[in-house]
Every structure is written in C-alpha cells, then in structure tokens.
Amino acid sequence: MSPLGKALMGLHAWGGMIFSWLLIPVFITGSIAVFEPEVSQWMQPELTAHPTRPSNAVALAEAHLNEHASDQSFWRIRLPSEREPHIGVAWGKNPRQLHEETLDAVSGEPLHERETEGGHFFTHFHADLLLGAPGRWIVGAAGIVMLAALVSGILIHHRFFAEFFTLRPRAGKRRAWLDVHNLTGVASLPFLLMITYTGCVILAETFMPAATRALYDGNPRANRAEVVKSFERKPSGVPAGMLPLATHLAAAEAILGEGKVSSLLVRHPGDRNGLVQAYRHVDDRLAAVSDHVTFDAANGTLFGQQTEWNPMTYAYRAQVGLHTAHFGGLSLRWLYFLSGLLGALMMAAGTALLLRKRRQRAGEDRPQRLLDALGAASIPGSILASLAYLAANRLIPAETGGRETLEIAAFFSVWAITLIHALLRRRRAWHEQFVAASAACVLLALADTYSGGLVDAARRGVDLTLLATGALLFASSRRFFRTGDAT
Amino acid sequence: MMPLLVTGLLTLAAMCCLALGMERHFHAWLGRAATPRQRKDLRLAGWFLLAGAIALSIRHWGASIGPVIWLGVLTFAILGVALILAVRGR
C-alpha cells in the first residue's frame, strides 16, 4: 500500500472507530426519529385516532380556546393529520412558551395524555445529544469526520467494482466482517453521503457563525426574518368579534390547496387588530418551506401571504428537507429508517474489524479491553438504552410528576450500565447485550400488544418493528457472538 | 406502495443482470462460465432496466423526489442481489 494509502487507512480506521462510538447512537436515534409521531403515539396510549374533517377539527379547537383561553394573546391550532390524528391546541402570552393540550379529533375532549418527550427525544438526542449548542458542536464534528471517513473509505477500497455484490458469510471472520462493512457501505453510499452532508449543512450555522456575526450582528433570527415574511400588527385594545376559524380555514385552503393547511396561528384573538395565519404542510415537497397566508381575523380580508421564496431559500431548505424526510410518504420513511440502520451496521462492522486486527497484534491488553467495552456500549449498548427509554415509558405510572425526566434518566443510566457491564464482562458482554436487547424488543412488543396496542395503526407498526428487530438482534447474536468472540 | 414495489422489482432485476454480467458472479450463480457476448448482453439489459426504473420513479414521484426514492431503492436492490449470491454461492 502506498504511503498515502497507509495514512488514509489510519485516518479511516481510527477516526472512524473513535467517532463511531458517537455516530452509531446518532444513526440509531436518527433512524427512530424518522418515525417520531408514530413513536409518540406508542408512548401515549391515551391518544386517540379518529378520522375527521379539518373544518370540524378547527371548530372544536376554537370552542375549546374560547372557553379556556379567551384572554390570551396567542392561539395555535395543529390540525389532525394522517400521522397525528388528534388536535393540538396551545395558548399563552408569549408565542415561544405556549401551554399545550391535545384534543380528540371528533369529540374535542382533552385527552390528558401522559407527560413525555415521546418520539421527540430521539430527534433531540440525534441533533444535539440534549446538550444544546455544545452538543451541536460535537455532533457536527462527528459528521465532518464521518464525511472524511466515507471519502477515505472509497479511496482505500481497492476492489470497489470487482467486489460490488460480494458477501461471504461463511468465510473467515475477518473476511465476513470486511464484506459486511464494504457491502453495506457501498450499497448505502448515496444515502450516507447525502445524510451526512445535509446534517453538516444544517449544523453549519453553529460551528461557522462568522457570516451571521458579520452580516446580522450574530443574531440568526435576523437572518431568518429576512427570508420568512412576518405579517404582524400591534393589538388595538378595541374588542371585536372574529369570523369563525373554519371560514378562515376555507379561505386559506383556497390559496394553499385543499387539505394542505397544517396549522393556524391566531394573534390577539378578540381584538380589532387580530390576525389569523395559516401554514401549509411540507409533506409533498422536497424543500421544507412552509407557505403561509394571513387574514384579518374580524373581516377575513387578506393581510399578507408568502407562497414564493427566493432561490437560495429553496436550495437551503431542500437540504433540510432531504435530511428530515417529511416528503415522500411512508415508502420514503421506511427507506430512510432502514438506510440509517445500514449505516450503523456498516460502522459496527468496521469497529469489529479494527478491534480484531488490534487484538491479533496487541492481545488482551488494557487499552484493548477499554476499546472493546466502548464498542459494546455504543453498538448493543445504545440499542438497550433506547429500549430502556421505551420500557420506562410503560413502567413509570402515567400520573407521576416529572416522569418525562425519569424516562430520559432511564436511557442514560442503562447506557452507563452497559458500559460498566462491558468493562466487567469483557468480550462476553457483546453477546449478552445483544441477547438482552433482543429479549427487550420482544417483551415490549408483547406487553404493548396485550395492553391494547392492536387497535392503533401506529402502535401496531411500532410493535411489529420491535418484533422484527428482536429477531434480527437474536440472529446476529447467535451468528457473530456465539462464543463470546465478538470480533 | 405499488409504485415502490414496481420500482424495487425493476431495480432488483437490473442489479441481477449487472451482477450476472460479471464473470465471477455468473459462475457462482449458474455454475458455468459465461461467454463474453452473454456478459455484454446482460450488462446492457441491466443498464436498460435501471434507466426504466429511474424513468418510472421520476414519472410517479416527480423530478425532485423520484431520484431520491430510486437511490434509496437501489441500496436494497444491491443488498438483495448480494444476499441471493451469498446463498447461491454455498
């Protein structure tokens, strides 16, 4: 191998493995995040799913808000959709801190669902590890290393085309792991390059704030405000009646398209200067830009609309859209979910290869044990932590105060336990954690099925996915880790 | 789901043809050597099927979303062929 090849190999293997401890959990939680609403539905069995018409839902929401929030400055209504088949209402004085409630789409009764971060936890962890700006720095850095590892991986893969379809599961362990690593990497390369690049682009504002500093005095909102028009005005203090929100909805649908309104925002309800703003769904377009129209709340005249955007906005939001996958429907969500898990499998196989190579050279020394343990904690360990989060959701009583924090604590404590377990049990830990994760998948699916999960489509989907994951984890635990010989 | 299935099957067929167009895989799959003419025809058929799958997905999902879905499908078509070859090549 040429000196350049050797240098690239070192970067690829070590850079890849060290950052994979973080990237594998980020890929796993990111894949789950594709199904965020479905996971939230699973985690809140109190939520109902009844089909309804948008105009009915808006009338129910309006009645609820009139009763409970007539003196508030902001109302927000999320209309029921196929994926979130209930009404979301929110109100308050500050648009960034609204009190939220969920209503049944047909009766309009509050559902009093349990407090939980739901599926959003996975999105949140995926984006910033729950650490805010420092977390975005860490994830962004890992993303850049991932890009470097992908490119160096292509360069050092000598037989890229000759071994294009090659998988030899019965060959020696090194050969088999290398085939899995190469095949999953090559097959999902378009997805991996796209998802890593767009992820870095989304985070770029955090780690390259120079442009915002120079042009907008360091205020990213000023940048956004220049692109997203806002149609606002001060309240007059003069009370006035409002047209029914259903009337505004019909007017908005005439502009945005029938059934295309995702949410309404009412500013200063009951005031002469009240405004009703309607936002459009982004689920049928690649670029995640939400067109919006605003009407005068009292007489329904058009106050402003934004249905065309400048080309840079489309270019940037297309990258955000490509990453968040709200377009393309169910087929695309499954492709993203499975491709993300393939990415995690590719990294796991790479880790297994490097651990094996180092063990053959250095034996079971102390650093080897640590590297082995970190690998176990990142691969089966992060799966176990995610399952612990779901299990905590069912084990912590629905009315416990602060239960959403306890659920997240369950995630991180089980993750820490998997690391300690891996340090204590050494290489046997891999097999044991895979078996434990597989058992947890099956138990969670069965527990949910027997507690009424069959009636709800989203919950059925999550349960079936858990069962399939359990079977796959068990198969891989037998195939690869039977003798405690992880690598 | 139907357009996805059709796109998937077309892409899978295309990838099978391209794999069989390679000497090693042809031998592993069918147990005999391919003539250069056969390999060339298979590769040609593979590229045609691939073009058909792209055209179909652009027709159904549009020029911006279609290629994204097709690339996603491609990943699993490649894996599918690799799994078939791994089982056949015992």
Coordinates of C-alpha atoms in Angstrom, one line a residue:
Chain A
M1 CA 0.0 0.0 0.0
S2 CA 1.3 3.5 -0.9
P3 CA 2.3 5.9 1.9
L4 CA -0.8 7.9 1.1
G5 CA -3.0 4.8 1.3
K6 CA -1.5 3.9 4.7
A7 CA -2.1 7.4 6.0
L8 CA -5.7 7.3 4.7
M9 CA -6.2 3.8 6.2
G10 CA -5.1 5.0 9.6
L11 CA -7.5 8.0 9.4
H12 CA -10.3 5.8 8.2
A13 CA -9.9 3.1 10.7
W14 CA -9.1 5.0 13.9
G15 CA -11.0 8.2 13.1
G16 CA -13.9 6.1 12.0
M17 CA -13.9 3.9 15.1
I18 CA -13.4 6.6 17.7
F19 CA -16.2 8.7 16.2
S20 CA -18.4 5.7 15.6
W21 CA -18.9 5.4 19.4
L22 CA -21.0 8.6 19.0
L23 CA -22.1 8.2 15.4
I24 CA -23.7 4.8 15.8
P25 CA -26.0 6.1 18.6
V26 CA -26.7 9.2 16.5
F27 CA -27.6 7.0 13.4
I28 CA -29.8 4.7 15.5
T29 CA -31.7 7.5 17.2
G30 CA -31.9 9.4 13.9
S31 CA -33.4 6.3 12.2
I32 CA -36.0 6.1 15.0
A33 CA -36.6 9.8 14.7
V34 CA -37.9 9.3 11.1
F35 CA -41.0 7.8 12.9
E36 CA -41.2 10.4 15.6
P37 CA -45.0 10.8 15.6
E38 CA -45.6 7.1 15.5
V39 CA -43.3 6.6 18.5
S40 CA -45.0 9.4 20.3
Q41 CA -48.4 7.7 19.6
W42 CA -46.9 4.4 21.0
M43 CA -45.7 6.2 24.1
Q44 CA -49.0 7.9 24.8
P45 CA -51.7 5.2 24.7
E46 CA -54.2 7.9 25.8
L47 CA -54.1 9.5 22.4
T48 CA -57.0 8.6 20.1
A49 CA -57.1 8.2 16.3
H50 CA -60.4 9.2 14.6
P51 CA -60.7 10.4 11.1
T52 CA -62.3 13.8 10.8
R53 CA -62.6 16.8 8.5
P54 CA -60.3 19.8 9.1
S55 CA -63.2 22.2 9.4
N56 CA -64.8 20.2 12.2
A57 CA -61.5 20.0 14.0
V58 CA -61.0 23.7 13.8
A59 CA -64.4 24.4 15.1
L60 CA -63.8 22.1 18.1
A61 CA -60.4 23.7 18.8
E62 CA -62.0 27.2 18.6
A63 CA -64.7 26.3 21.1
H64 CA -62.0 24.9 23.5
L65 CA -59.8 28.0 23.1
N66 CA -62.8 30.4 23.6
E67 CA -63.7 28.6 26.8
H68 CA -60.1 28.4 28.3
A69 CA -58.0 31.0 26.6
S70 CA -60.2 33.9 25.6
D71 CA -57.9 36.4 27.3
Q72 CA -54.6 35.1 25.8
S73 CA -52.5 36.9 23.1
F74 CA -51.7 33.8 21.0
W75 CA -53.6 30.7 20.0
R76 CA -52.1 27.9 18.0
I77 CA -54.1 25.0 16.4
R78 CA -52.4 22.0 14.9
L79 CA -54.9 20.2 12.6
P80 CA -55.2 16.5 12.7
S81 CA -53.2 14.7 10.0
E82 CA -52.8 11.1 9.0
R83 CA -49.7 10.7 11.2
E84 CA -51.0 12.8 14.1
P85 CA -54.8 12.1 14.1
H86 CA -55.7 14.5 17.0
I87 CA -56.0 18.2 17.5
G88 CA -53.2 20.1 19.1
V89 CA -54.1 23.4 20.8
A90 CA -51.8 25.9 22.5
W91 CA -52.2 29.3 24.0
G92 CA -50.3 31.9 26.0
K93 CA -48.9 35.5 26.2
N94 CA -45.5 34.6 24.7
P95 CA -45.5 32.7 21.4
R96 CA -42.4 30.8 22.4
Q97 CA -43.9 29.5 25.7
L98 CA -47.3 28.3 25.0
H99 CA -49.4 26.0 27.2
E100 CA -50.2 22.9 25.1
E101 CA -53.1 20.4 25.1
T102 CA -54.2 17.6 22.9
L103 CA -57.9 17.1 22.0
D104 CA -59.8 14.2 20.5
A105 CA -60.4 14.9 16.8
V106 CA -64.1 14.0 16.9
S107 CA -65.4 14.9 20.4
G108 CA -63.0 17.8 21.1
E109 CA -62.4 16.5 24.7
P110 CA -59.0 16.9 26.2
L111 CA -57.1 13.6 26.1
H112 CA -54.9 14.3 29.2
E113 CA -52.1 12.2 27.7
R114 CA -49.1 11.3 29.9
E115 CA -46.2 13.8 30.2
T116 CA -43.4 12.5 27.9
E117 CA -40.9 13.7 25.4
G118 CA -42.2 10.9 23.2
G119 CA -40.5 10.3 19.9
H120 CA -39.1 13.8 20.0
F121 CA -36.4 12.6 22.5
F122 CA -34.8 10.6 19.7
T123 CA -34.8 13.6 17.4
H124 CA -33.4 15.8 20.1
F125 CA -30.6 13.3 21.1
H126 CA -29.8 12.8 17.4
A127 CA -29.4 16.6 16.8
D128 CA -27.6 17.8 19.9
L129 CA -27.3 15.0 22.5
L130 CA -29.6 17.1 24.7
L131 CA -26.7 19.4 25.3
G132 CA -27.7 22.4 23.2
A133 CA -25.0 24.3 21.4
P134 CA -22.1 22.3 22.7
G135 CA -23.9 19.1 21.6
R136 CA -24.4 20.5 18.1
W137 CA -20.6 21.2 18.0
I138 CA -19.9 17.6 19.0
V139 CA -22.4 16.1 16.5
G140 CA -21.2 18.4 13.8
A141 CA -17.6 17.4 14.4
A142 CA -18.5 13.8 14.2
G143 CA -20.4 14.5 11.0
I144 CA -17.3 16.0 9.4
V145 CA -15.2 13.1 10.5
M146 CA -17.8 10.8 9.0
L147 CA -17.6 12.6 5.7
A148 CA -13.8 12.2 5.8
A149 CA -14.1 8.5 6.7
L150 CA -16.6 8.0 3.8
V151 CA -14.3 9.6 1.2
S152 CA -11.1 7.9 2.5
G153 CA -13.1 4.6 2.6
I154 CA -13.9 4.9 -1.1
L155 CA -10.3 5.7 -1.9
I156 CA -8.8 2.8 0.0
H157 CA -11.4 0.3 -1.2
H158 CA -9.2 -1.2 -4.0
R159 CA -11.8 -3.6 -5.4
F160 CA -14.8 -1.2 -5.3
F161 CA -16.4 -2.6 -8.5
A162 CA -14.8 -6.1 -8.6
E163 CA -16.4 -6.9 -5.2
F164 CA -19.6 -4.9 -5.7
F165 CA -22.1 -7.7 -4.8
T166 CA -19.7 -9.8 -2.7
L167 CA -20.9 -11.2 0.6
R168 CA -19.2 -14.3 2.1
P169 CA -20.8 -15.0 5.4
R170 CA -19.2 -18.4 5.8
A171 CA -15.7 -17.2 5.1
G172 CA -13.3 -16.4 7.9
K173 CA -14.4 -13.9 10.4
R174 CA -12.2 -11.1 9.1
R175 CA -13.4 -11.7 5.5
A176 CA -17.1 -11.8 6.6
W177 CA -16.8 -8.6 8.6
L178 CA -15.0 -6.9 5.8
D179 CA -17.6 -8.0 3.3
V180 CA -20.4 -6.7 5.5
H181 CA -18.6 -3.4 6.0
N182 CA -17.8 -2.9 2.3
L183 CA -21.2 -4.1 1.0
T184 CA -23.4 -2.0 3.4
G185 CA -21.1 0.9 2.9
V186 CA -21.1 0.7 -0.9
A187 CA -24.8 -0.1 -1.2
S188 CA -25.9 2.8 1.0
L189 CA -23.2 5.2 -0.1
P190 CA -25.6 7.7 -1.8
F191 CA -27.7 7.8 1.3
L192 CA -24.7 8.1 3.7
L193 CA -23.1 10.9 1.7
M194 CA -26.4 12.7 1.4
I195 CA -27.5 12.4 5.0
T196 CA -24.0 13.2 6.5
Y197 CA -23.5 16.2 4.2
T198 CA -27.0 17.6 4.8
G199 CA -26.6 17.0 8.5
C200 CA -23.4 19.1 8.5
V201 CA -25.1 21.8 6.4
I202 CA -28.0 22.0 9.0
L203 CA -25.4 22.4 11.8
A204 CA -23.1 24.7 9.9
E205 CA -24.7 27.8 11.4
T206 CA -23.4 26.6 14.9
F207 CA -19.8 25.9 14.0
M208 CA -19.3 28.5 11.3
P209 CA -21.1 31.5 12.8
A210 CA -18.8 34.0 11.1
A211 CA -21.2 35.0 8.3
T212 CA -24.1 35.6 10.8
R213 CA -21.7 37.6 13.1
A214 CA -20.6 39.8 10.2
L215 CA -23.9 40.3 8.5
Y216 CA -26.6 40.0 11.2
D217 CA -24.7 41.0 14.4
G218 CA -24.6 37.4 15.5
N219 CA -28.4 37.0 15.5
P220 CA -29.5 34.0 13.4
R221 CA -33.2 35.1 13.8
A222 CA -32.4 38.3 11.9
N223 CA -31.2 36.1 9.0
R224 CA -34.4 34.1 9.1
A225 CA -36.6 37.2 9.4
E226 CA -35.1 38.5 6.2
V227 CA -36.4 35.4 4.4
V228 CA -39.6 34.4 6.2
K229 CA -42.0 37.4 5.9
S230 CA -44.0 38.0 9.0
F231 CA -47.3 39.7 8.9
E232 CA -48.0 41.2 12.3
R233 CA -49.5 44.2 13.9
K234 CA -50.0 45.6 17.4
P235 CA -53.3 45.0 19.2
S236 CA -55.6 48.0 19.2
G237 CA -57.2 47.4 22.5
V238 CA -60.6 47.6 20.9
P239 CA -62.5 44.4 21.2
A240 CA -64.1 42.9 18.1
G241 CA -65.8 39.7 17.1
M242 CA -63.9 37.2 14.9
L243 CA -65.2 35.3 11.9
P244 CA -65.3 31.6 12.7
L245 CA -61.9 30.0 12.2
A246 CA -63.5 27.5 9.8
T247 CA -64.2 30.4 7.5
H248 CA -60.5 31.5 7.6
L249 CA -59.5 27.9 7.1
A250 CA -61.6 27.7 3.9
A251 CA -60.1 30.9 2.6
A252 CA -56.6 29.6 3.4
E253 CA -57.3 26.3 1.6
A254 CA -58.4 28.3 -1.5
I255 CA -54.8 29.7 -1.7
L256 CA -52.7 26.8 -0.2
G257 CA -54.7 23.9 -1.5
E258 CA -57.5 21.8 -0.2
G259 CA -56.4 19.7 2.9
K260 CA -53.0 21.3 2.8
V261 CA -53.2 23.5 5.9
S262 CA -51.2 22.1 8.8
S263 CA -51.7 24.7 11.5
L264 CA -53.3 28.0 12.4
L265 CA -51.8 30.8 14.5
V266 CA -54.2 33.4 15.9
R267 CA -52.6 36.7 17.1
H268 CA -54.6 38.8 19.5
P269 CA -57.9 36.9 19.3
G270 CA -60.9 39.1 20.1
D271 CA -59.1 42.3 19.2
R272 CA -59.9 44.6 16.3
N273 CA -56.3 44.0 15.1
G274 CA -56.5 40.2 15.4
L275 CA -54.8 38.1 12.7
V276 CA -55.2 34.5 11.6
Q277 CA -52.2 32.9 10.0
A278 CA -52.4 29.5 8.2
Y279 CA -49.3 27.4 7.5
R280 CA -49.1 24.8 4.7
H281 CA -47.9 21.2 5.0
V282 CA -44.4 20.4 3.8
D283 CA -45.0 16.7 3.3
D284 CA -45.4 16.9 -0.5
R285 CA -42.3 18.9 -1.4
L286 CA -38.6 18.2 -1.2
A287 CA -37.7 21.7 0.0
A288 CA -39.0 22.1 3.6
V289 CA -40.6 25.5 3.1
S290 CA -44.0 26.2 4.6
D291 CA -46.1 28.6 2.6
H292 CA -48.3 30.8 4.7
V293 CA -51.2 33.3 4.4
T294 CA -52.6 35.7 7.0
F295 CA -56.1 37.1 7.2
D296 CA -57.7 39.9 9.2
A297 CA -59.5 38.0 12.0
A298 CA -62.5 40.2 12.1
N299 CA -63.4 40.6 8.4
G300 CA -61.4 38.0 6.6
T301 CA -59.5 40.3 4.2
L302 CA -56.1 39.0 3.1
F303 CA -53.4 40.7 5.2
G304 CA -50.4 39.0 3.6
Q305 CA -49.2 35.8 2.0
Q306 CA -45.9 34.1 1.2
T307 CA -46.1 31.3 -1.3
E308 CA -43.0 32.1 -3.3
W309 CA -39.4 32.1 -1.9
N310 CA -36.1 33.2 -3.2
P311 CA -34.0 30.5 -4.9
M312 CA -31.4 30.3 -2.0
T313 CA -34.2 29.5 0.4
Y314 CA -35.3 26.6 -1.8
A315 CA -31.7 25.5 -2.2
Y316 CA -31.0 25.5 1.6
R317 CA -34.4 24.2 2.7
A318 CA -34.1 21.4 0.1
Q319 CA -31.1 20.1 2.0
V320 CA -33.0 20.4 5.3
G321 CA -35.9 18.6 3.7
L322 CA -33.6 15.8 2.4
H323 CA -32.3 15.3 5.9
T324 CA -35.6 15.4 7.8
A325 CA -37.6 13.3 5.2
H326 CA -41.1 14.8 5.6
F327 CA -41.6 14.4 1.9
G328 CA -42.2 11.1 0.0
G329 CA -44.6 9.5 2.4
L330 CA -44.4 6.1 4.1
S331 CA -42.2 4.4 1.4
L332 CA -39.5 7.0 1.8
R333 CA -39.7 6.9 5.6
W334 CA -39.0 3.2 5.6
L335 CA -36.1 3.6 3.1
Y336 CA -34.6 6.3 5.4
F337 CA -35.2 4.2 8.5
L338 CA -33.5 1.1 7.1
S339 CA -30.7 3.0 5.3
G340 CA -29.8 4.7 8.6
L341 CA -29.7 1.4 10.4
L342 CA -27.5 0.0 7.5
G343 CA -25.2 3.0 8.1
A344 CA -25.0 1.9 11.8
L345 CA -24.3 -1.7 10.8
M346 CA -21.5 -0.5 8.4
M347 CA -19.8 1.3 11.2
A348 CA -20.3 -1.6 13.7
A349 CA -18.7 -4.0 11.2
G350 CA -15.8 -1.5 10.8
T351 CA -15.4 -1.3 14.5
A352 CA -15.4 -5.1 14.8
L353 CA -12.7 -5.3 12.1
L354 CA -10.4 -2.9 13.8
L355 CA -10.8 -4.4 17.2
R356 CA -10.0 -7.8 15.8
K357 CA -6.9 -6.5 14.0
R358 CA -5.6 -4.8 17.1
R359 CA -6.2 -7.8 19.3
Q360 CA -4.2 -10.0 17.0
R361 CA -1.3 -7.6 17.2
A362 CA -1.5 -6.5 20.9
G363 CA -3.5 -9.2 22.6
E364 CA -5.8 -8.6 25.5
D365 CA -4.1 -5.6 27.0
R366 CA -5.7 -2.9 28.9
P367 CA -6.4 -0.4 26.1
Q368 CA -7.9 -3.3 24.1
R369 CA -10.3 -4.1 26.9
L370 CA -11.4 -0.4 27.0
L371 CA -11.8 -0.2 23.2
D372 CA -13.9 -3.4 23.3
A373 CA -16.1 -2.1 26.1
L374 CA -16.6 1.2 24.3
G375 CA -17.6 -0.7 21.2
A376 CA -20.1 -2.8 23.1
A377 CA -21.6 0.3 24.8
S378 CA -22.0 2.1 21.5
I379 CA -23.5 -0.8 19.5
P380 CA -25.7 -3.1 21.6
G381 CA -25.5 -0.6 24.5
S382 CA -27.2 2.3 22.7
I383 CA -29.9 -0.1 21.4
L384 CA -30.5 -1.2 25.0
A385 CA -30.6 2.4 26.2
S386 CA -33.2 3.3 23.6
L387 CA -35.3 0.2 24.6
A388 CA -35.0 1.2 28.3
Y389 CA -36.4 4.6 27.4
L390 CA -39.5 2.9 25.8
A391 CA -39.7 0.4 28.8
A392 CA -39.6 3.3 31.3
N393 CA -42.5 4.9 29.5
R394 CA -44.6 1.9 30.4
L395 CA -43.2 1.2 33.8
I396 CA -43.5 4.7 35.3
P397 CA -47.1 5.4 36.2
A398 CA -48.9 7.8 33.8
E399 CA -49.7 10.3 36.5
T400 CA -46.2 10.6 38.1
G401 CA -44.9 14.2 38.2
G402 CA -41.8 14.9 36.2
R403 CA -42.0 11.4 34.5
E404 CA -40.5 12.7 31.2
T405 CA -37.3 13.4 33.0
L406 CA -37.3 9.9 34.6
E407 CA -37.7 8.3 31.2
I408 CA -34.7 10.2 29.9
A409 CA -32.8 9.3 33.0
A410 CA -33.6 5.6 32.3
F411 CA -32.0 6.0 28.8
F412 CA -28.7 7.4 30.2
S413 CA -28.5 5.2 33.2
V414 CA -29.0 2.0 31.2
W415 CA -26.4 3.3 28.7
A416 CA -23.9 3.8 31.6
I417 CA -24.7 0.3 32.9
T418 CA -24.0 -1.2 29.5
L419 CA -20.5 0.4 29.6
I420 CA -19.8 -0.9 33.1
H421 CA -21.2 -4.3 32.2
A422 CA -18.9 -4.4 29.1
L423 CA -15.9 -3.4 31.2
L424 CA -16.6 -6.2 33.7
R425 CA -17.7 -9.0 31.4
R426 CA -15.2 -8.2 28.7
R427 CA -15.8 -9.8 25.3
R428 CA -18.8 -11.9 26.6
A429 CA -20.6 -8.6 27.1
W430 CA -21.3 -8.3 23.3
H431 CA -23.2 -11.5 23.2
E432 CA -25.1 -10.8 26.4
Q433 CA -26.1 -7.3 25.5
F434 CA -27.3 -8.4 22.1
V435 CA -29.4 -11.2 23.7
A436 CA -30.8 -8.7 26.3
A437 CA -31.7 -6.2 23.6
S438 CA -33.4 -8.9 21.6
A439 CA -35.4 -10.1 24.6
A440 CA -36.3 -6.5 25.5
C441 CA -37.7 -5.9 22.0
V442 CA -39.9 -8.9 22.1
L443 CA -41.1 -8.2 25.7
L444 CA -42.0 -4.6 24.8
A445 CA -43.9 -5.6 21.7
L446 CA -45.9 -8.3 23.5
A447 CA -46.6 -6.0 26.5
D448 CA -48.0 -3.3 24.2
T449 CA -50.0 -5.8 22.1
Y450 CA -51.6 -7.2 25.3
S451 CA -52.4 -3.8 26.7
G452 CA -54.5 -2.7 23.7
G453 CA -51.8 -1.9 21.1
L454 CA -53.7 -3.8 18.4
V455 CA -56.4 -1.1 18.0
D456 CA -54.0 1.6 16.8
A457 CA -52.2 1.5 13.5
A458 CA -49.1 3.4 14.7
R459 CA -48.7 1.2 17.7
R460 CA -49.1 -1.9 15.7
G461 CA -46.4 -0.7 13.4
V462 CA -44.0 0.0 16.3
D463 CA -44.8 -3.4 17.8
L464 CA -44.1 -5.3 14.6
T465 CA -40.9 -3.3 14.1
L466 CA -39.8 -4.2 17.6
L467 CA -40.5 -7.9 17.0
A468 CA -38.6 -7.9 13.7
T469 CA -35.7 -6.0 15.4
G470 CA -35.7 -8.5 18.2
A471 CA -35.5 -11.4 15.8
L472 CA -32.6 -9.8 13.8
L473 CA -30.7 -9.0 17.0
F474 CA -31.1 -12.5 18.2
A475 CA -30.0 -13.9 14.9
S476 CA -26.9 -11.7 14.8
S477 CA -26.1 -12.5 18.4
R478 CA -26.0 -16.2 17.5
R479 CA -24.3 -15.8 14.2
F480 CA -21.5 -13.5 15.3
F481 CA -21.2 -13.6 19.0
R482 CA -22.0 -17.1 19.9
T483 CA -18.6 -18.0 21.5
G484 CA -18.2 -14.6 23.1
D485 CA -15.8 -13.9 20.3
A486 CA -17.1 -10.6 19.2
T487 CA -14.5 -9.9 16.6
Chain B
M1 CA -46.9 1.1 -2.1
M2 CA -47.5 -0.3 -5.6
P3 CA -45.1 2.1 -7.4
L4 CA -42.5 1.4 -4.8
L5 CA -42.8 -2.3 -5.4
V6 CA -42.6 -2.0 -9.2
T7 CA -39.6 0.3 -8.9
G8 CA -38.0 -2.1 -6.5
L9 CA -38.5 -5.1 -8.7
L10 CA -37.2 -3.4 -11.8
T11 CA -34.1 -2.2 -9.9
L12 CA -33.6 -5.6 -8.5
A13 CA -33.8 -7.2 -11.9
A14 CA -31.4 -4.6 -13.2
M15 CA -28.9 -5.4 -10.5
C16 CA -29.3 -9.1 -11.1
C17 CA -28.4 -8.6 -14.7
L18 CA -25.4 -6.4 -13.8
A19 CA -24.2 -8.9 -11.3
L20 CA -24.6 -11.8 -13.8
G21 CA -22.7 -9.7 -16.3
M22 CA -19.6 -10.2 -14.0
E23 CA -17.7 -13.4 -14.6
R24 CA -17.3 -14.4 -11.0
H25 CA -20.9 -13.9 -10.1
F26 CA -22.2 -15.6 -13.2
H27 CA -20.2 -18.6 -12.3
A28 CA -21.2 -18.6 -8.7
W29 CA -24.9 -18.3 -9.6
L30 CA -25.3 -20.6 -12.6
G31 CA -22.3 -22.9 -12.1
R32 CA -20.9 -22.4 -15.6
A33 CA -18.8 -19.7 -17.4
A34 CA -20.5 -17.0 -19.5
T35 CA -19.5 -16.2 -23.0
P36 CA -18.3 -12.6 -23.5
R37 CA -21.3 -12.0 -25.7
Q38 CA -23.7 -13.1 -22.9
R39 CA -22.0 -10.9 -20.3
K40 CA -22.2 -7.9 -22.6
D41 CA -25.9 -8.5 -23.3
L42 CA -26.6 -8.9 -19.6
R43 CA -24.8 -5.7 -18.7
L44 CA -26.7 -3.9 -21.5
A45 CA -30.1 -5.3 -20.2
G46 CA -29.1 -4.2 -16.7
W47 CA -28.5 -0.6 -17.7
F48 CA -31.7 -0.5 -19.7
L49 CA -33.7 -1.8 -16.7
L50 CA -32.0 0.7 -14.5
A51 CA -32.9 3.5 -16.8
G52 CA -36.5 2.2 -16.8
A53 CA -36.7 2.2 -13.1
I54 CA -35.4 5.8 -12.9
A55 CA -37.8 6.9 -15.5
L56 CA -40.7 5.2 -13.7
S57 CA -39.9 6.8 -10.3
I58 CA -39.5 10.3 -11.8
R59 CA -42.8 9.8 -13.6
H60 CA -44.6 8.8 -10.4
W61 CA -42.9 11.0 -7.7
G62 CA -41.6 13.9 -9.9
A63 CA -38.2 15.1 -10.8
S64 CA -37.1 16.1 -7.3
I65 CA -38.5 13.3 -5.1
G66 CA -38.3 10.5 -7.7
P67 CA -34.5 10.2 -7.9
V68 CA -34.2 10.3 -4.1
I69 CA -36.6 7.3 -3.7
W70 CA -34.9 5.5 -6.6
L71 CA -31.5 5.9 -4.9
G72 CA -33.0 4.5 -1.7
V73 CA -34.4 1.5 -3.5
L74 CA -31.1 0.9 -5.3
T75 CA -29.4 0.3 -1.9
F76 CA -31.7 -2.5 -1.1
A77 CA -31.6 -4.0 -4.6
I78 CA -27.8 -4.2 -4.3
L79 CA -28.2 -5.9 -0.9
G80 CA -30.8 -8.2 -2.2
V81 CA -28.6 -9.4 -5.1
A82 CA -25.6 -9.8 -2.6
L83 CA -27.8 -12.0 -0.4
I84 CA -29.0 -14.1 -3.3
L85 CA -25.4 -14.6 -4.4
A86 CA -24.3 -15.4 -0.9
V87 CA -27.0 -18.1 -0.6
R88 CA -26.4 -19.5 -4.2
G89 CA -22.6 -19.4 -3.8
R90 CA -22.6 -22.0 -1.0

